[in-house]
CSV table of N, CA, C and O in Angstrom, one decimal:
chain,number,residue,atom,x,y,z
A,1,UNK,N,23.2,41.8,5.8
A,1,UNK,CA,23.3,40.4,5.4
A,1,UNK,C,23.8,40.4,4.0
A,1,UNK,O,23.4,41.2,3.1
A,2,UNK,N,24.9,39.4,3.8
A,2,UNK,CA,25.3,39.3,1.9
A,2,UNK,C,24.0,39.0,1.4
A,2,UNK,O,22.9,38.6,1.7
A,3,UNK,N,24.9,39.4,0.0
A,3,UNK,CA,23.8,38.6,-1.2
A,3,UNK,C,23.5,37.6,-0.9
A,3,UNK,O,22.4,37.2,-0.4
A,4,UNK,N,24.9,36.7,-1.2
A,4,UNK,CA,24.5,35.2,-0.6
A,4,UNK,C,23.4,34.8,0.4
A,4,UNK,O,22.4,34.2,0.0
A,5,UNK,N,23.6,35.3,1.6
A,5,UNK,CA,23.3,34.8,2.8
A,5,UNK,C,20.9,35.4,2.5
A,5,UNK,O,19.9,35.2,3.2
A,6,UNK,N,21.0,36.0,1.4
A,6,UNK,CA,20.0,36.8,0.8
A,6,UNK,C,19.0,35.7,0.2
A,6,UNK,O,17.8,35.5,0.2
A,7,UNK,N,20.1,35.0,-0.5
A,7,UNK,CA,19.8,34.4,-1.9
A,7,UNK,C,19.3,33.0,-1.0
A,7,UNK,O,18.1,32.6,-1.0
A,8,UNK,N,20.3,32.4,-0.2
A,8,UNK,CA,19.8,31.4,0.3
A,8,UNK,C,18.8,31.4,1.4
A,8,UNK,O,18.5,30.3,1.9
A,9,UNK,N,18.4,32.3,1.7
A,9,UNK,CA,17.2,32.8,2.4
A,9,UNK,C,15.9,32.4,1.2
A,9,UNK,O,15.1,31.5,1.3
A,10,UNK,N,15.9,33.3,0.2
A,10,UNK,CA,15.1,32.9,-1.0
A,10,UNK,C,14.8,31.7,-1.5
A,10,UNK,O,13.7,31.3,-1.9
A,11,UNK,N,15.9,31.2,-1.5
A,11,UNK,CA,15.8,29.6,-1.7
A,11,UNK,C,15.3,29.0,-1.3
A,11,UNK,O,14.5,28.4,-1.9
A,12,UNK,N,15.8,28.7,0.3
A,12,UNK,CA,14.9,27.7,1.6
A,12,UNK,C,13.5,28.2,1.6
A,12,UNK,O,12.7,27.3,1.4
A,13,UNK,N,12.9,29.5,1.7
A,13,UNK,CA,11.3,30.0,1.5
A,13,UNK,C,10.9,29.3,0.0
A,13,UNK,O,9.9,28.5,0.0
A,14,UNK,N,11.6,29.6,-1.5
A,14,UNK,CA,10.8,29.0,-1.8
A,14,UNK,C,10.6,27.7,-1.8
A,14,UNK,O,9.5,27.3,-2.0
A,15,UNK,N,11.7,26.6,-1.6
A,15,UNK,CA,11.8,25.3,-1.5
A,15,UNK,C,10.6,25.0,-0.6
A,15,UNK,O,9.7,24.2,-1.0
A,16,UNK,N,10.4,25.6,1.1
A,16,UNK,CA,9.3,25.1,1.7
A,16,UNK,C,8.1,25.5,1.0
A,16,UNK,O,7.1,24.8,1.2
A,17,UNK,N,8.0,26.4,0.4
A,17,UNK,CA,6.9,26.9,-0.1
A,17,UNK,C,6.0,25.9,-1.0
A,17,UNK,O,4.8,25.9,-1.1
A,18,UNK,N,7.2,25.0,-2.0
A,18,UNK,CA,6.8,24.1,-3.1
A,18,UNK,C,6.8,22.7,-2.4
A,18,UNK,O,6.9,21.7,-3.1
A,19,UNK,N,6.8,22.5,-1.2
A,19,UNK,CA,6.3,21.2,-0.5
A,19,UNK,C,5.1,21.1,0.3
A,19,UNK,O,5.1,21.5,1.4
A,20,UNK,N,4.0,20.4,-0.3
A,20,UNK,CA,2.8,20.5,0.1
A,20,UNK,C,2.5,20.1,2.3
A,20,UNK,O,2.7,18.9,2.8
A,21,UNK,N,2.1,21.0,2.9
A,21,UNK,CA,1.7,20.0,4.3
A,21,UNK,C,1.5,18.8,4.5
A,21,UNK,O,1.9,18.1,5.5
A,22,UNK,N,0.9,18.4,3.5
A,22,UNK,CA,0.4,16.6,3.9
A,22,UNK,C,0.0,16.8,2.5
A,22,UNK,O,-0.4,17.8,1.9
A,23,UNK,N,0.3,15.2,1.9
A,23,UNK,CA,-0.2,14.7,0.6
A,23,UNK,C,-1.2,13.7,0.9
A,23,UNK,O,-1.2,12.6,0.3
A,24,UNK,N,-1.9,14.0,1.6
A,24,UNK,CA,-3.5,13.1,2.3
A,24,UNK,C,-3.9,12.8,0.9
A,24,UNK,O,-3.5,13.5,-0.1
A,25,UNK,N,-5.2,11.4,0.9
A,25,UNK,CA,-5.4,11.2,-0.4
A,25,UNK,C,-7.0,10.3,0.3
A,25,UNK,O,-7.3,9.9,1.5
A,26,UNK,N,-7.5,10.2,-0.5
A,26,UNK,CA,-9.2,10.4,-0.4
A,26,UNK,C,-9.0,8.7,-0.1
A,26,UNK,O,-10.0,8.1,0.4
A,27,UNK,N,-7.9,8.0,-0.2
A,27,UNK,CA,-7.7,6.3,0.6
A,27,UNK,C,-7.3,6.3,1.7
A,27,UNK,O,-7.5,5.3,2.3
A,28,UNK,N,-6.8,7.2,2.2
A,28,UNK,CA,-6.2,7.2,3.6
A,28,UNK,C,-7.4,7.0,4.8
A,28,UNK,O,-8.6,7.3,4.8
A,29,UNK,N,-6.5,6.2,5.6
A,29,UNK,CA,-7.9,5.8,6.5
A,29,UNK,C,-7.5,4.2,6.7
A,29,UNK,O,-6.4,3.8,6.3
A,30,UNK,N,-8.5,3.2,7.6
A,30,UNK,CA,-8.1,1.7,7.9
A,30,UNK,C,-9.3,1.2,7.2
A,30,UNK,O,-10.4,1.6,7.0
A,31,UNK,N,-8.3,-0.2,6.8
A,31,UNK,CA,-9.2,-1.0,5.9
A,31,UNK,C,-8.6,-2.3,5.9
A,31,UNK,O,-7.5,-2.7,6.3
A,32,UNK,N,-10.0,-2.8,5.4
A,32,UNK,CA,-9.5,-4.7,6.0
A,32,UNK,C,-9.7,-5.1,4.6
A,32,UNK,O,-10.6,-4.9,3.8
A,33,UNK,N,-8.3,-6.2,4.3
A,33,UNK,CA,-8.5,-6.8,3.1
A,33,UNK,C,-8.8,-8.4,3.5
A,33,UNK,O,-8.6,-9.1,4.4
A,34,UNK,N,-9.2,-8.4,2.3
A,34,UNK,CA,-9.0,-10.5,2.6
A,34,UNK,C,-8.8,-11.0,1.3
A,34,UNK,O,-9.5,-10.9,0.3
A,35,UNK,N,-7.4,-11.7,1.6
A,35,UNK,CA,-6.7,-12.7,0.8
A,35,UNK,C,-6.9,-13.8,-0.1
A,35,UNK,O,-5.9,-14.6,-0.2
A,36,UNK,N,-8.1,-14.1,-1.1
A,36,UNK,CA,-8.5,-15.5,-1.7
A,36,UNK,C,-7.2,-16.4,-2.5
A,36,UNK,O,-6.5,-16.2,-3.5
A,37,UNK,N,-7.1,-17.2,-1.7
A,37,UNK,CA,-6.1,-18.1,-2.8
A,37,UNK,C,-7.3,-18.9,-3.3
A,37,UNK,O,-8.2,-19.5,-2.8
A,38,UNK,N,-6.8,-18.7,-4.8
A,38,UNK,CA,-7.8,-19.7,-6.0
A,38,UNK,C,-6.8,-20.7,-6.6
A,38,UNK,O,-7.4,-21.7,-6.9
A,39,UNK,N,-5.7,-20.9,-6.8
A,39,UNK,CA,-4.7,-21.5,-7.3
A,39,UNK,C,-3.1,-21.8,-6.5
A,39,UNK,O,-2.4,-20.9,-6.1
A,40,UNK,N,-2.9,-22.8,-6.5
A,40,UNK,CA,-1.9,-23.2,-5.9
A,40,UNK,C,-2.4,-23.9,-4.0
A,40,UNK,O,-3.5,-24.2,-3.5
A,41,UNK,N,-1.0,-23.9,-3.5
A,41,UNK,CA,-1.8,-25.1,-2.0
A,41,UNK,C,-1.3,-24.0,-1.2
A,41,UNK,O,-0.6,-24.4,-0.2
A,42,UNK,N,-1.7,-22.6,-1.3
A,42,UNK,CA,-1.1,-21.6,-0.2
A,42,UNK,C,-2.5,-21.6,0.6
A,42,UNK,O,-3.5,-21.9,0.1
A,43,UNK,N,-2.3,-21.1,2.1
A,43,UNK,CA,-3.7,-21.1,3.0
A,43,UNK,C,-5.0,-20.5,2.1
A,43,UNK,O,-4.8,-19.6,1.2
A,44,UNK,N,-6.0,-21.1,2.4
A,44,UNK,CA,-7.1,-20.4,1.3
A,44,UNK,C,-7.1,-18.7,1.5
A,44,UNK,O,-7.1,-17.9,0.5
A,45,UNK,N,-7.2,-18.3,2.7
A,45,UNK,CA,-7.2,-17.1,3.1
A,45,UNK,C,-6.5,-16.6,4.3
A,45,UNK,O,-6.0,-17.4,5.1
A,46,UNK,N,-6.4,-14.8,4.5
A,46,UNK,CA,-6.0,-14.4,5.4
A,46,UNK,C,-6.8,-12.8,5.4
A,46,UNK,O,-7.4,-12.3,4.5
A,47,UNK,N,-6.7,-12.4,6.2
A,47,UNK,CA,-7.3,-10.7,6.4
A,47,UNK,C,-6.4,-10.1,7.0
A,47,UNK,O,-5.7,-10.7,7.8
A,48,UNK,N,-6.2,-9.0,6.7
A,48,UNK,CA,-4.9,-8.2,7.5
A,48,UNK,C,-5.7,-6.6,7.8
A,48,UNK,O,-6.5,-6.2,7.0
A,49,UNK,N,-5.5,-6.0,8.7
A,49,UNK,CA,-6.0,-4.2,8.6
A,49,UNK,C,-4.9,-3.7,8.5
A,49,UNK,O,-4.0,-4.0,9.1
A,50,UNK,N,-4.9,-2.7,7.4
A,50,UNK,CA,-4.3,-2.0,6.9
A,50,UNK,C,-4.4,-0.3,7.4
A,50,UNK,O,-5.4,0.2,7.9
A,51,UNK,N,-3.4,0.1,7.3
A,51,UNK,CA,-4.0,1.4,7.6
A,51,UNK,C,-2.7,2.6,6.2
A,51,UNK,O,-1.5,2.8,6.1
A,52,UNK,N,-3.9,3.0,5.3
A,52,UNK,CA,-3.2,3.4,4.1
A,52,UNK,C,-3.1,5.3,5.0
A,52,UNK,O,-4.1,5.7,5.6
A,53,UNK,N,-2.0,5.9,5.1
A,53,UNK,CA,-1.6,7.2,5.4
A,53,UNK,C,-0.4,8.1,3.9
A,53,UNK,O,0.8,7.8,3.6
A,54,UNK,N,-1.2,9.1,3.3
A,54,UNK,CA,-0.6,9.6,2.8
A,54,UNK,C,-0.4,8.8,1.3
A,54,UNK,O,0.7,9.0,0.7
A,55,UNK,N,-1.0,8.3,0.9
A,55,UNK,CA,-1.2,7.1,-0.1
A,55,UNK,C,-0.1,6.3,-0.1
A,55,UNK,O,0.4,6.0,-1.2
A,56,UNK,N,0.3,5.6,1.5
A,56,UNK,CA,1.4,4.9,1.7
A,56,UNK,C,0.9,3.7,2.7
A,56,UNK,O,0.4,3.9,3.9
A,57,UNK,N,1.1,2.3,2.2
A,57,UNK,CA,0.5,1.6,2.7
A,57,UNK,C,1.2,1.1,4.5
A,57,UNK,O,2.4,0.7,4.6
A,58,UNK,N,0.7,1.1,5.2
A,58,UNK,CA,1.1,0.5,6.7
A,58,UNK,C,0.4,-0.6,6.9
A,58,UNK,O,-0.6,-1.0,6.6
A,59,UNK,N,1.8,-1.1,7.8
A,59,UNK,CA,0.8,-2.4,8.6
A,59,UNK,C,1.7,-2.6,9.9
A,59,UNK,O,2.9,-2.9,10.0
A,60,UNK,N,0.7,-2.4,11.1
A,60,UNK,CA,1.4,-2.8,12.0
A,60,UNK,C,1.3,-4.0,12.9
A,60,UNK,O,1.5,-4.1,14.1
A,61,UNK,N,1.0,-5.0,12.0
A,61,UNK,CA,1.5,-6.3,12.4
A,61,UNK,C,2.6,-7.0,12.3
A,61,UNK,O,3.4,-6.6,11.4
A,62,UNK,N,3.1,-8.5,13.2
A,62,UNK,CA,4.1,-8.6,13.4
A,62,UNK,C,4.3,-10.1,12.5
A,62,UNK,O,5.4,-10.7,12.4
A,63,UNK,N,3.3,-10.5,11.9
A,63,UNK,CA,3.5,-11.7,10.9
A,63,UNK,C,3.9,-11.7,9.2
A,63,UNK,O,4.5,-12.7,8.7
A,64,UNK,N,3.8,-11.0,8.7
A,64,UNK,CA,4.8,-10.3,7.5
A,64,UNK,C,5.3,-8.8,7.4
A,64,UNK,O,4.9,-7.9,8.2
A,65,UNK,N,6.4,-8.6,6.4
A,65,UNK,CA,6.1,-7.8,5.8
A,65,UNK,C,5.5,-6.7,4.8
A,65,UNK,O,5.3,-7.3,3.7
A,66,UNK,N,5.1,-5.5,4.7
A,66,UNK,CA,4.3,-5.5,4.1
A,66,UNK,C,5.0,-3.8,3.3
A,66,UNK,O,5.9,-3.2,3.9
A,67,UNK,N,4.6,-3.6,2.5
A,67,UNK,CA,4.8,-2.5,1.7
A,67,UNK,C,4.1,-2.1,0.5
A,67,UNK,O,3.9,-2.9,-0.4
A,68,UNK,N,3.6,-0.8,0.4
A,68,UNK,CA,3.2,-0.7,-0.7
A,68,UNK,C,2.4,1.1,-1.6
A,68,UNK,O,3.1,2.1,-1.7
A,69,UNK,N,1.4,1.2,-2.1
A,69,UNK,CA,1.3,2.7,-2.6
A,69,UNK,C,0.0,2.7,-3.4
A,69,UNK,O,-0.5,1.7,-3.8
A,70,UNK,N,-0.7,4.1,-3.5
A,70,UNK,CA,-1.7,3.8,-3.5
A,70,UNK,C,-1.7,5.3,-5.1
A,70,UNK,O,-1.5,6.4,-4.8
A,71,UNK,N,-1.8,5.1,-5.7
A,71,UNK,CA,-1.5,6.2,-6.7
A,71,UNK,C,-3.1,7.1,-7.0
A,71,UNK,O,-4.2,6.6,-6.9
A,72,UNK,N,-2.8,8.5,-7.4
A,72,UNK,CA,-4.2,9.1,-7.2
A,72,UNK,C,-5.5,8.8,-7.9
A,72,UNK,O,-6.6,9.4,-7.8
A,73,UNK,N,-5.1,7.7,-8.7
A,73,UNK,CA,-5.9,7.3,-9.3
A,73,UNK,C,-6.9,6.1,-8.8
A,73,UNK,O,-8.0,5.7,-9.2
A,74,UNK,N,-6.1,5.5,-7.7
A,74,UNK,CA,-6.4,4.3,-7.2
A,74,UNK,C,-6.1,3.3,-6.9
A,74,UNK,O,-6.3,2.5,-6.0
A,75,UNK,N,-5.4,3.3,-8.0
A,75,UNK,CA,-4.5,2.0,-8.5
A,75,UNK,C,-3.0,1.9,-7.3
A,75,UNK,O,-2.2,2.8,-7.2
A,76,UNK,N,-3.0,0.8,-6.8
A,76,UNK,CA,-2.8,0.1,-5.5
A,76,UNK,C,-1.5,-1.3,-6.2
A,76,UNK,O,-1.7,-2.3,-6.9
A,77,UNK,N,0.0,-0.5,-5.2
A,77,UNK,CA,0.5,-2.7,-6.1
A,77,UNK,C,1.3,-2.2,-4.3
A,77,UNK,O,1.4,-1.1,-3.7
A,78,UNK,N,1.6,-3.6,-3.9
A,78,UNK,CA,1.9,-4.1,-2.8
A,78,UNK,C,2.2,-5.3,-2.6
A,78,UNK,O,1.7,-6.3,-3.1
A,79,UNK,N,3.3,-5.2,-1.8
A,79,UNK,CA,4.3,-6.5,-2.2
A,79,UNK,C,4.2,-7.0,-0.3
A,79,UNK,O,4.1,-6.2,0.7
A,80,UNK,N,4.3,-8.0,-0.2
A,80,UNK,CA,4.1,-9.0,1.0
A,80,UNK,C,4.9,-10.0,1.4
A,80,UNK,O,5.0,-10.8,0.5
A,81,UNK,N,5.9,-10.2,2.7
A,81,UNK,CA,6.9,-11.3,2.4
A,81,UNK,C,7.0,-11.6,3.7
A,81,UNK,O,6.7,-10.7,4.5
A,82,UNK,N,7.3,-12.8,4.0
A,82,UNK,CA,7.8,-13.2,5.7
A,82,UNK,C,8.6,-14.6,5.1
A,82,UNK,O,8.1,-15.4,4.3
A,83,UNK,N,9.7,-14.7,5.6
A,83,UNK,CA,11.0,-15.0,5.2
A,83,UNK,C,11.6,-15.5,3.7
A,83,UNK,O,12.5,-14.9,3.2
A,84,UNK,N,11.0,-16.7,3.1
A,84,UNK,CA,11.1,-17.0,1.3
A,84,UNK,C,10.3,-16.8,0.7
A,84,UNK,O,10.5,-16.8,-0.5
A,85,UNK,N,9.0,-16.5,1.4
A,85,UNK,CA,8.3,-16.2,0.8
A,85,UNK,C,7.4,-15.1,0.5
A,85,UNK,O,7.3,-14.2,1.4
A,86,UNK,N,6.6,-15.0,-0.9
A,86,UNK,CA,6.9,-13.2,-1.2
A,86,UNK,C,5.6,-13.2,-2.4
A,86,UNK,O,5.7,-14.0,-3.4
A,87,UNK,N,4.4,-12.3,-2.1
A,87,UNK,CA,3.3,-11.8,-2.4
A,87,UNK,C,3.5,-10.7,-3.4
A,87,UNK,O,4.3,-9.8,-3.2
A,88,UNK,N,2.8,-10.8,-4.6
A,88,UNK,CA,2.6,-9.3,-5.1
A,88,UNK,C,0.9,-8.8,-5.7
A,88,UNK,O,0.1,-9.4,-6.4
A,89,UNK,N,0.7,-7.8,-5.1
A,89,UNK,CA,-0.8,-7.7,-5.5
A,89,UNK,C,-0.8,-6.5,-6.2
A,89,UNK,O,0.0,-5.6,-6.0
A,90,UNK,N,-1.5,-6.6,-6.8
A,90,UNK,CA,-2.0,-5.0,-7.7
A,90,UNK,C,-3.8,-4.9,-7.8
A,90,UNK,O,-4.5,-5.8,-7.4
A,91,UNK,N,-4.2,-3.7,-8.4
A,91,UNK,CA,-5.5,-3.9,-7.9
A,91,UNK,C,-6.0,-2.4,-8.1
A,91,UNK,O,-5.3,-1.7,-8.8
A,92,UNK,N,-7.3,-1.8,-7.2
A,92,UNK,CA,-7.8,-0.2,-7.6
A,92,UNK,C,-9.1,-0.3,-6.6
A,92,UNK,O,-10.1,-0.9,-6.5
A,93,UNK,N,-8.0,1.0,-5.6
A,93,UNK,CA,-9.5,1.2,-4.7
A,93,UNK,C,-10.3,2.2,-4.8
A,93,UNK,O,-9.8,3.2,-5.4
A,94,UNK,N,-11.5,2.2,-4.4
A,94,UNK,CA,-12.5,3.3,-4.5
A,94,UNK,C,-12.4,4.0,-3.6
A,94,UNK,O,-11.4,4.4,-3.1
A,95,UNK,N,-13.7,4.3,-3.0
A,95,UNK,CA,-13.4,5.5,-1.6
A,95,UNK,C,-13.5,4.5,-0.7
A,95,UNK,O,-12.8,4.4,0.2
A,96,UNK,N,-14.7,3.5,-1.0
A,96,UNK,CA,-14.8,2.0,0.4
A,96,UNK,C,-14.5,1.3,0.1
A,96,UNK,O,-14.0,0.5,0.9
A,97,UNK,N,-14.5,1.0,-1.3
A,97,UNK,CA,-13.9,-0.4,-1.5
A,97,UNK,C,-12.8,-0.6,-2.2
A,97,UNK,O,-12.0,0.3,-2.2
A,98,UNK,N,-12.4,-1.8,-2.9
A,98,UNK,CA,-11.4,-2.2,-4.0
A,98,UNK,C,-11.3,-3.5,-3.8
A,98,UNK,O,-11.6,-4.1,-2.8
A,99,UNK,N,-10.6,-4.2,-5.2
A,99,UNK,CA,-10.3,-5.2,-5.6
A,99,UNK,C,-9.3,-5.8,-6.5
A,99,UNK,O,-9.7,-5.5,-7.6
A,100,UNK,N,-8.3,-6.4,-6.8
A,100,UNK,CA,-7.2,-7.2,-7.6
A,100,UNK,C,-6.7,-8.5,-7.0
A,100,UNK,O,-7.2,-9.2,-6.2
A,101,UNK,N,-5.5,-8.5,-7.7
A,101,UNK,CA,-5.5,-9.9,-8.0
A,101,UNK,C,-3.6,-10.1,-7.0
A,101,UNK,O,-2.7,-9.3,-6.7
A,102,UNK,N,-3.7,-11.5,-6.8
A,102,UNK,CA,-2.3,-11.7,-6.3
A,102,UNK,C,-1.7,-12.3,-7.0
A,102,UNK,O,-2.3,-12.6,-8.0
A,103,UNK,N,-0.3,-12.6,-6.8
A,103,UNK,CA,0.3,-13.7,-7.0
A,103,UNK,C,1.5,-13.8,-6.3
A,103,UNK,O,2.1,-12.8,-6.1
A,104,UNK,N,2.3,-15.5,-5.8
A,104,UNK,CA,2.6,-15.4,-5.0
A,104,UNK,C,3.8,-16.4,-4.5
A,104,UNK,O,3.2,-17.2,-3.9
A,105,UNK,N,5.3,-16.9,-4.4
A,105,UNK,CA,6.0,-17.9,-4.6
A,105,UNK,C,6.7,-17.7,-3.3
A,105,UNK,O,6.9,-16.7,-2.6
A,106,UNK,N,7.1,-19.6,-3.0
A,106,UNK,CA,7.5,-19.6,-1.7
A,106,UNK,C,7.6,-20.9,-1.5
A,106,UNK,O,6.7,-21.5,-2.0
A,107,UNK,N,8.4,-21.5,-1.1
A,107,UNK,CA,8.5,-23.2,-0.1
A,107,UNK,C,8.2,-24.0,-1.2
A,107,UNK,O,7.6,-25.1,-1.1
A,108,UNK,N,8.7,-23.2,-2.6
A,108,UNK,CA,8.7,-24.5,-4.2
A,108,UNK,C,6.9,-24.2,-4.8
A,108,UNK,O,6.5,-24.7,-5.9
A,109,UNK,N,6.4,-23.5,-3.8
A,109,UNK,CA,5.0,-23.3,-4.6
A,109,UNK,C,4.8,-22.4,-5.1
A,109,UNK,O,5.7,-21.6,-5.1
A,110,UNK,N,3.7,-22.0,-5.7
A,110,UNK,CA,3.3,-21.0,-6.7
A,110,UNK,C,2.0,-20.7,-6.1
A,110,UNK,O,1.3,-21.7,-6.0
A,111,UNK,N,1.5,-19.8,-5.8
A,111,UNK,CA,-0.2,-19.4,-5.3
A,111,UNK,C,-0.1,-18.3,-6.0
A,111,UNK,O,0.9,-17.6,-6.3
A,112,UNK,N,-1.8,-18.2,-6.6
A,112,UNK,CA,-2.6,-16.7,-6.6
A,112,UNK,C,-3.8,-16.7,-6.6
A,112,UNK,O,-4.4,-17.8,-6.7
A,113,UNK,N,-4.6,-15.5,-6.6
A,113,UNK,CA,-5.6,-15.0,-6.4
A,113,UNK,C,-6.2,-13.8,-6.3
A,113,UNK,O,-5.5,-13.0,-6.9
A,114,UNK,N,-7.3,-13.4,-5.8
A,114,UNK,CA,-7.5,-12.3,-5.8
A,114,UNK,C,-8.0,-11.5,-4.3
A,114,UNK,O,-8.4,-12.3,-3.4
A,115,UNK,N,-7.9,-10.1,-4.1
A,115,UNK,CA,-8.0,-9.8,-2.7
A,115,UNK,C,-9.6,-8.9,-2.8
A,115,UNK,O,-10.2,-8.6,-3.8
A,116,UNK,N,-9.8,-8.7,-1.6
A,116,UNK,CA,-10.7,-7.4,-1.5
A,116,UNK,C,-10.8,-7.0,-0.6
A,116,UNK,O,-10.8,-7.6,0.5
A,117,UNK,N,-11.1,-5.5,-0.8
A,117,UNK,CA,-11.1,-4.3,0.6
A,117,UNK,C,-12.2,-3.8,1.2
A,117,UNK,O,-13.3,-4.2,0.8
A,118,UNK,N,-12.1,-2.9,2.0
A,118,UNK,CA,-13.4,-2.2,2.6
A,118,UNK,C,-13.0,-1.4,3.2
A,118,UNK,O,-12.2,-1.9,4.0
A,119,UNK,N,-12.9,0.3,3.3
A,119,UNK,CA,-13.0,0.8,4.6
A,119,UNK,C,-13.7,0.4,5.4
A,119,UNK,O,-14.6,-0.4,5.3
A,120,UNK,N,-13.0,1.2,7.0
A,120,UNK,CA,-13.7,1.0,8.1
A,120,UNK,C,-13.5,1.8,8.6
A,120,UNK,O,-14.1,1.9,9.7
């Protein structure tokens, strides 16, 4: 075998070597939030289950968008949209719970509020 063909051998080992199996994170798991609107004329509430994988937020429902990230600290921002209109939440979960705040524009209105979580 060349050097080359040596070297890039070395390379690819250590490249996979410096990418962890899974970046699991002590949030991963399903959890149900619920939505408070305190301000503005958006629905009072909603609940959605979430299912956080790899400190990356999922949702496999078919009524918004959803996206978002869960950092190792806790601290949680996630953004929400189904056609003009568009959510942004930030906030900090624990191992069962968490809590922050929304805010939210769409159809000329303005909503916000705050959310809260739970494992399940």
């Amino acid at each position: 075998m060349s050097r080359l063909g040596i070297t890039m051998l070395v390379v690819a080992a250590t490249l996979c070597a410096a990418v962890p199996a899974s970046a699991r994170t002590v949030f991963d798991g399903q959890w149900s939030v619920a939505i408070i609107t305190e301000r503005g004329t958006c629905d009072r509430g909603y609940r959605y289950s979430i299912n956080i994988r790899d400190g990356i937020v999922h949702y496999g429902g078919d009524v918004v968008d959803m996206e978002g990230r869960v950092a190792r600290n806790g601290a949680i921002r996630v953004t929400v949209a189904r056609g003009n209109q568009i959510a942004y939440g930030t906030g900090r979960l624990g191992r069962d719970s968490g809590q922050g705040v929304w805010r939210g524009k769409g159809n000329g209105d303005s909503c916000s509020g705050r959310w809260e979580a739970e494992r399940r």
